[in-house]
Short mmCIF file of C-alpha atoms in Angstrom, two decimals:
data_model
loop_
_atom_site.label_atom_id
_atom_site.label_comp_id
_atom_site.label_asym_id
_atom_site.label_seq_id
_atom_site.Cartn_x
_atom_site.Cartn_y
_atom_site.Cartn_z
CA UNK A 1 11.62 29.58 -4.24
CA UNK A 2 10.15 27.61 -1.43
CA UNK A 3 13.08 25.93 1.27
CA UNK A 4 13.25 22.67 3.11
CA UNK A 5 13.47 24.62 5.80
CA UNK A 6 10.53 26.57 5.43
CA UNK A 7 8.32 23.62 4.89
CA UNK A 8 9.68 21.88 7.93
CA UNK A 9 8.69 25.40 10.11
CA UNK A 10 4.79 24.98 8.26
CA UNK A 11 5.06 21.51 8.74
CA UNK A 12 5.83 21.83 12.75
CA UNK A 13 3.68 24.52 12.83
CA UNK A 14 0.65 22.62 12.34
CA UNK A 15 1.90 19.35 14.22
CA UNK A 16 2.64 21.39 17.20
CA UNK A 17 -0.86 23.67 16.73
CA UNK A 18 0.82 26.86 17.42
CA UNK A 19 3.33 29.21 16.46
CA UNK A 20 4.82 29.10 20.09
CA UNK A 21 5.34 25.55 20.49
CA UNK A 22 6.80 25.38 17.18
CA UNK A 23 9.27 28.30 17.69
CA UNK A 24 10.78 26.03 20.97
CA UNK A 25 10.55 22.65 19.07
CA UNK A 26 12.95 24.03 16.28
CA UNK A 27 14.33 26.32 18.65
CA UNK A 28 14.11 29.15 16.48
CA UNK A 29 12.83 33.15 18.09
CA UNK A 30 9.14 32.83 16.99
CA UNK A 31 9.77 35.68 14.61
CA UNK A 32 12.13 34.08 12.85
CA UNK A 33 10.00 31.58 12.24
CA UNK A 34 6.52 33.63 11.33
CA UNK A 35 9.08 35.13 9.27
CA UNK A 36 9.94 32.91 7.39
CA UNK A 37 6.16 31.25 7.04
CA UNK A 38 5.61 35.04 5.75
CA UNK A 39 7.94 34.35 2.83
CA UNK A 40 6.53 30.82 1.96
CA UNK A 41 2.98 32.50 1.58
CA UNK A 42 4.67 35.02 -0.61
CA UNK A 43 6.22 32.46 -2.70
CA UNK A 44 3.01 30.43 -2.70
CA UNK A 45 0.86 33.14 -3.68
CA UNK A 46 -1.26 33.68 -0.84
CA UNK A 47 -1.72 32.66 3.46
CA UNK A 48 -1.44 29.24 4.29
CA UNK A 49 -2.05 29.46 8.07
CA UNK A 50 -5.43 31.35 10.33
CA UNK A 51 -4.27 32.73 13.53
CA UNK A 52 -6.97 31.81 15.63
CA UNK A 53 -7.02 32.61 19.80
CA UNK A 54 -5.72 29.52 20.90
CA UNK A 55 -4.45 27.49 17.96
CA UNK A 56 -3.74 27.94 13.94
CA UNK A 57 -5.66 26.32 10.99
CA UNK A 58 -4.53 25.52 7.06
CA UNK A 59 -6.28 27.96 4.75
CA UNK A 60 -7.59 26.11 1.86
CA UNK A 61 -4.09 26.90 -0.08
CA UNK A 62 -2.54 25.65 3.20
CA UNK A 63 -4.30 22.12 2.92
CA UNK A 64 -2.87 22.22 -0.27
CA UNK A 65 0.35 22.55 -0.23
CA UNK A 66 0.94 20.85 3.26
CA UNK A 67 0.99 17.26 1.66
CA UNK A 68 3.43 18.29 -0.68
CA UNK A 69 6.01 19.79 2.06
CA UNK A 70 5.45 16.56 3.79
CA UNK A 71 6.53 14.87 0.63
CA UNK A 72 9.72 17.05 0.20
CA UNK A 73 10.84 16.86 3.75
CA UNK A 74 10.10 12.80 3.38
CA UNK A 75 12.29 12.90 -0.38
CA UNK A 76 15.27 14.66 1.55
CA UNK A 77 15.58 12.14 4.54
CA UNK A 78 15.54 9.20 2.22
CA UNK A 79 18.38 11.05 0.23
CA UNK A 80 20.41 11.66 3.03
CA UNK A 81 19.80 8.10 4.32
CA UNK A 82 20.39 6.76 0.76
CA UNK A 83 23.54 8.61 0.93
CA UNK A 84 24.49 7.09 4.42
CA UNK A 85 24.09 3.57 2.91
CA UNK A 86 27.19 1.83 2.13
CA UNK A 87 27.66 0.74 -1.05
CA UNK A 88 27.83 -3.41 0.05
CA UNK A 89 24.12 -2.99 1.06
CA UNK A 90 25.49 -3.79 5.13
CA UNK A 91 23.48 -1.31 6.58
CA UNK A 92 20.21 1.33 6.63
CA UNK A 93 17.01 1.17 6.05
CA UNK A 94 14.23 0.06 3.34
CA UNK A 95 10.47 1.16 3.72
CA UNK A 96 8.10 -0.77 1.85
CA UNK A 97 4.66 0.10 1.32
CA UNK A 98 2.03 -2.70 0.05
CA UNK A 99 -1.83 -3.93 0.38
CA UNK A 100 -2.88 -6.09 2.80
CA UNK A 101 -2.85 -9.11 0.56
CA UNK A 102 0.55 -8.49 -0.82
CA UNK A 103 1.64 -8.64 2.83
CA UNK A 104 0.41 -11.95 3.09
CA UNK A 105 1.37 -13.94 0.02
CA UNK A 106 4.05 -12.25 -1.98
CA UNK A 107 5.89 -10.78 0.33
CA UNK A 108 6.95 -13.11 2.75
CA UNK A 109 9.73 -15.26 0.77
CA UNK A 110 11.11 -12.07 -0.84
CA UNK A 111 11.59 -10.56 2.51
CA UNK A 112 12.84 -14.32 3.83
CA UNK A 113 15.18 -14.29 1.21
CA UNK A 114 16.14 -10.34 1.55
CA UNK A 115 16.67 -11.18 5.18
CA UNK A 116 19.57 -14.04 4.49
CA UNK A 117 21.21 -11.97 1.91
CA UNK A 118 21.13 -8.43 3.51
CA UNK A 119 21.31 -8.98 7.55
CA UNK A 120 22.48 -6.03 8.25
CA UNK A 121 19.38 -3.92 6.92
CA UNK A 122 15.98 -2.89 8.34
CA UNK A 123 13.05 -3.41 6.67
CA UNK A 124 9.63 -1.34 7.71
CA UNK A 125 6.66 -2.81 6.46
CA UNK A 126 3.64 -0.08 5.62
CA UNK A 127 0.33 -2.00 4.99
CA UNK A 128 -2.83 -0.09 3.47
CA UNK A 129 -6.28 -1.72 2.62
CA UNK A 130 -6.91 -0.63 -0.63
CA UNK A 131 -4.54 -0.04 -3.53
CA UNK A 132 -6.13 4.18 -3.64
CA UNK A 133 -4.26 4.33 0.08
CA UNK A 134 -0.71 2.75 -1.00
CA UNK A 135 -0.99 5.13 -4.12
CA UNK A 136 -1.54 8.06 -2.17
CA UNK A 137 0.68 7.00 0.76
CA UNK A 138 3.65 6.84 -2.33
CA UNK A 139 2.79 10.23 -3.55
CA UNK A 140 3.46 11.79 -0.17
CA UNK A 141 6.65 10.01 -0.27
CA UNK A 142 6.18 7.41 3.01
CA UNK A 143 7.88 4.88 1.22
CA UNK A 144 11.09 3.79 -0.28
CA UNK A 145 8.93 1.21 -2.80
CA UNK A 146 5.42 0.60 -2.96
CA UNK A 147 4.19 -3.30 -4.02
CA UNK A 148 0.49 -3.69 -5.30
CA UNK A 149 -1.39 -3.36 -8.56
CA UNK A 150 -0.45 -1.57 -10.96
CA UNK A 151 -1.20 2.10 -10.44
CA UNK A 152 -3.06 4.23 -13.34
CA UNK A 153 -0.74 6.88 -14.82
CA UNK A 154 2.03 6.91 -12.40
CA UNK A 155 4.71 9.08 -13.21
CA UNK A 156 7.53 7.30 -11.43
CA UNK A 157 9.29 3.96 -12.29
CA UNK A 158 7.17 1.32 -12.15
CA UNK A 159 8.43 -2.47 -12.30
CA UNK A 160 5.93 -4.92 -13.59
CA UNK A 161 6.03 -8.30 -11.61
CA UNK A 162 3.97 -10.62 -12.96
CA UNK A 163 0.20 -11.92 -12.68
CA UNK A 164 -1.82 -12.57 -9.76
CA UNK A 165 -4.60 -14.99 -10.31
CA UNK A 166 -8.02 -15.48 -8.11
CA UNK A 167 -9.60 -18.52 -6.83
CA UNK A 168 -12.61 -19.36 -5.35
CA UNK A 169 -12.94 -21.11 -2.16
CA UNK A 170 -15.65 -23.16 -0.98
CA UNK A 171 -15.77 -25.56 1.88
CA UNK A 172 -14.73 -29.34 0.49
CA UNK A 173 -18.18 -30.58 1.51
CA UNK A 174 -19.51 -27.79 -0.32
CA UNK A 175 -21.74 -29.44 -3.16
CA UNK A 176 -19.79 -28.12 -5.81
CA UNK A 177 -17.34 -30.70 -5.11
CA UNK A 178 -18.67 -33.72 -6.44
CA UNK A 179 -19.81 -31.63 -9.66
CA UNK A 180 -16.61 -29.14 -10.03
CA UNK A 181 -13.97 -30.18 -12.85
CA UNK A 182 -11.88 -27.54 -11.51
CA UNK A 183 -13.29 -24.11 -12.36
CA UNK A 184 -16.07 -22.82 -12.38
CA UNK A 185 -18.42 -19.52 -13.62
CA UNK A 186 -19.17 -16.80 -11.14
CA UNK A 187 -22.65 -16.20 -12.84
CA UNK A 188 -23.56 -19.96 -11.40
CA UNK A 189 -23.15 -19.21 -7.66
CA UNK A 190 -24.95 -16.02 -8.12
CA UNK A 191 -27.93 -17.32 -5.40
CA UNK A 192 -24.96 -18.21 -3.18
CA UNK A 193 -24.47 -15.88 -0.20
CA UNK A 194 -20.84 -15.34 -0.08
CA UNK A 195 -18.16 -14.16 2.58
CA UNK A 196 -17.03 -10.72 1.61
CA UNK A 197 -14.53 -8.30 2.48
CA UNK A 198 -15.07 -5.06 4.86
CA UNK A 199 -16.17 -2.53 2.92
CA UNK A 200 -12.74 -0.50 3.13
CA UNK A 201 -10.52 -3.35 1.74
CA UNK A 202 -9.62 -3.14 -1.93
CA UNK A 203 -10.54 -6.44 -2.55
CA UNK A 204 -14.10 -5.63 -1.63
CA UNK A 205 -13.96 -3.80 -5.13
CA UNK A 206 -12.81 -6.02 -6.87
CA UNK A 207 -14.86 -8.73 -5.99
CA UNK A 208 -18.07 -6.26 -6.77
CA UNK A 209 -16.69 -5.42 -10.05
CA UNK A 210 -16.25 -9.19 -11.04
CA UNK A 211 -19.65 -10.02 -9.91
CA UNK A 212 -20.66 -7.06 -12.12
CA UNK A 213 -19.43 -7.74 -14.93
CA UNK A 214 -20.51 -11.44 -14.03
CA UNK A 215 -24.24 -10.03 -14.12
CA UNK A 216 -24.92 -10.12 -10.52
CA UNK A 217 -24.92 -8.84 -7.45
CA UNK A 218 -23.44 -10.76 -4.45
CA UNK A 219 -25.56 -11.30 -1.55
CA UNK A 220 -23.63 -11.68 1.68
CA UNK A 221 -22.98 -13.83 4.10
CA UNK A 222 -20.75 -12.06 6.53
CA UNK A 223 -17.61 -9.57 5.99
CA UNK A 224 -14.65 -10.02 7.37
CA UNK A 225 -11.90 -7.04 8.32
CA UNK A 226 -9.09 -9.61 8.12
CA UNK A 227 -7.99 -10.23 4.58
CA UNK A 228 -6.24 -13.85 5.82
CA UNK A 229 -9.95 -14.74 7.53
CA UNK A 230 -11.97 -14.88 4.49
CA UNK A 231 -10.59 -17.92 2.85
CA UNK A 232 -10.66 -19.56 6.22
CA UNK A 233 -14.37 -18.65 6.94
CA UNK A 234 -15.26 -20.05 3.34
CA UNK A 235 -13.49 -23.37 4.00
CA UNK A 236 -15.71 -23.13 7.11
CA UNK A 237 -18.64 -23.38 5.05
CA UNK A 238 -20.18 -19.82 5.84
CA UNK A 239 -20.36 -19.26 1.88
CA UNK A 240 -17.93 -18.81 -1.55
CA UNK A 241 -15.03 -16.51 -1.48
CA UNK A 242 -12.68 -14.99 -3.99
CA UNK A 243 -9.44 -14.13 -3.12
CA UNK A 244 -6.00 -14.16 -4.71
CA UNK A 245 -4.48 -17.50 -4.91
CA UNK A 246 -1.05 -16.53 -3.22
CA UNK A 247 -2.77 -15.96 0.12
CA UNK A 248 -4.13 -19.56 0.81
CA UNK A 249 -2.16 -21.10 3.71
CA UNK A 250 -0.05 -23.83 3.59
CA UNK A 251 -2.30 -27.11 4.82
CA UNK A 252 -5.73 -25.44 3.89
CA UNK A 253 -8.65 -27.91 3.53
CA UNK A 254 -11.07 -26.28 1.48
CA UNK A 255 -11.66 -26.54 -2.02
CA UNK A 256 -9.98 -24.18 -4.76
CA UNK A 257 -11.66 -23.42 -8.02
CA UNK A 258 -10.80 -21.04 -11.23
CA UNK A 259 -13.43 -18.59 -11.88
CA UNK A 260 -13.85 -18.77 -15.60
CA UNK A 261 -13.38 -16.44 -16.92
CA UNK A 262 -9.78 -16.13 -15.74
CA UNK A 263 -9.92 -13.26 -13.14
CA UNK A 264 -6.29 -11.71 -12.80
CA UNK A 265 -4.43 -8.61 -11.94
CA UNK A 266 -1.28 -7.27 -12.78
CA UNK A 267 0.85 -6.73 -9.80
CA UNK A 268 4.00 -4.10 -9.83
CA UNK A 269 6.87 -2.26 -7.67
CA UNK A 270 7.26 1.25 -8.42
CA UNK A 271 8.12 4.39 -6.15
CA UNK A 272 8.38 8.33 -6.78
CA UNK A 273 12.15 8.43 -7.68
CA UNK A 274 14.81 6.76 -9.14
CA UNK A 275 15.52 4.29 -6.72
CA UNK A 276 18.59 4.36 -4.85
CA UNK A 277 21.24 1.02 -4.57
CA UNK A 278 19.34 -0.48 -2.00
CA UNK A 279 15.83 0.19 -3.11
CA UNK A 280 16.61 -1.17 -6.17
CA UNK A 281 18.53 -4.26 -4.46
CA UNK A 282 15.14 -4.75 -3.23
CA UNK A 283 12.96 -4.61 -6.34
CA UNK A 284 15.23 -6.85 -8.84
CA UNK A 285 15.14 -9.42 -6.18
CA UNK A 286 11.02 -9.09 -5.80
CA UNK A 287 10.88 -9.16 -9.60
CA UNK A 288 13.31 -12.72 -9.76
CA UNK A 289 10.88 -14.15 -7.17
CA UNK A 290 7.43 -12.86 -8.80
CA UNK A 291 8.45 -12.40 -12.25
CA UNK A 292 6.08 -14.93 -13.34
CA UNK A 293 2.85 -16.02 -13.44
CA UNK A 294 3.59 -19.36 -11.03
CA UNK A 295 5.45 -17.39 -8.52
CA UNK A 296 1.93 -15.96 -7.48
CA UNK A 297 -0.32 -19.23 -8.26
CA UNK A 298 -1.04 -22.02 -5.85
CA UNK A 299 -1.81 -25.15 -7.30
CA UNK A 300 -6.17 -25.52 -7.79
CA UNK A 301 -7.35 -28.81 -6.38
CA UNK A 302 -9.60 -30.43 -9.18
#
């Protein structure tokens, strides 16, 4: 049966490019270590590693089971760090992995309030455009707990939160408010030209699914890489926007509809494992603060 230590040699074997250079970075004799990359391949089933002149490449087998040693070597530090972490929550460290928006609306009380409560612990913050990138980022274990929509068919704990709900934004001498009650149908701005998100953010999806199933496509005005800039350039009056309602800033002048239909998404916390004590510290305070649907809703100007 494959070793920890046997993926860390393939591991540092292709970080380092060469057999050499990882033989004196684990300072292991480089037979000892081809030796043992020998009997990984033998428990694998076949090479995982070309010998080339000058450097090494992954075999196709190699590209595939790479991500998965990266995943067991990342499983083993967090138990041993789990298992450094005292049992008042004073000390370690928490990684949590989320989507942009996440970052920007949810987030920021839980960790104010994790902050006050836990001083003594570190929190990294991993940040991925697109909910596909956090999913895959959790399945090669970068992450203690991963905060976004709720993935298909995961086969670890997962933690529903609550609801996120979408507004649009328009500008508030945008025409549509002297005629708006409040909400209003996606289908009716379909001639509007509308500021959109970079191709590579999640939300850019979304917002092209909606307008699908809205019968239309959305022409567009001008994309924007920052998630936190497109509700600003549609209270600019560049065009419409959708974006989640937890995101607006504090003070924002431009005017908030509901789409009707309703257009939601169920948000979650889940991760790989069982999560340790301070993992799960972590996610039953998230789910007191989101748990429901007003936690993630700013009021809608009518």
């Amino acid at each position: 049966m494959a070793t920890l230590r046997q993926f860390e040699y393939l591991v540092t074997v292709v970080d380092t490019g060469s057999f050499t250079r990882a033989a004196e970075s684990l300072h292991v004799t480089q037979p000892a270590l081809s030796h043992q990359i020998r009997a990984l391949e033998r428990d694998v089933g076949g090479p995982l590693l070309e010998r080339l002149p000058r450097s090494i490449r992954l075999t196709p087998l190699g590209r595939s089971v790479l991500p998965h040693a990266r995943a067991a070597l990342a499983d083993a530090e967090r138990l041993h760090s789990a298992a450094r972490r005292t049992a008042g929550l004073e000390g370690g460290e928490l990684e949590v992995a989320t989507v942009y928006s996440i970052s920007l609306g949810v987030l920021p009380p839980v960790l104010r309030n994790w902050r006050e409560r836990h001083p003594g612990v570190r929190v990294r913050l991993r940040e991925y455009p697109h909910a596909d990138a956090l999913q895959a980022a959790m399945s090669a274990g970068q992450a203690d707990l991963a905060v976004g929509p709720t993935p298909p068919d995961w086969e670890g704990p997962v933690r529903e939160l609550g609801t996120e709900e979408f507004v649009v934004v328009v500008s508030a001498d945008d025409p549509l408010a002297r005629e708006t009650t409040g909400s209003v149908a996606l289908d009716s701005l379909a001639d509007r030209a509308w500021v959109h998100y970079a191709p590579g953010n999640g939300l850019a999806s979304l917002f092209e699914q909606v307008c699908a199933q809205a019968g239309f496509q959305a022409r567009v005005a001008i994309r924007a890489e920052q998630t936190a800039a497109v509700p600003l350039l549609a209270a600019a009056g560049l065009g419409p926007a959708l974006v989640p309602a937890n995101i607006i800033p504090s003070g924002f002048d431009g005017l908030l509809l509901r789409p009707d239909p309703p257009i939601r998404r169920v948000l979650s916390a889940y991760s790989r494992i069982r999560p340790d004590p301070l993992t799960a510290a972590f996610a039953d305070l998230l789910s007191r603060q989101v748990r429901t649907d007003a936690a993630l809703i700013r009021p809608v100007r009518s």
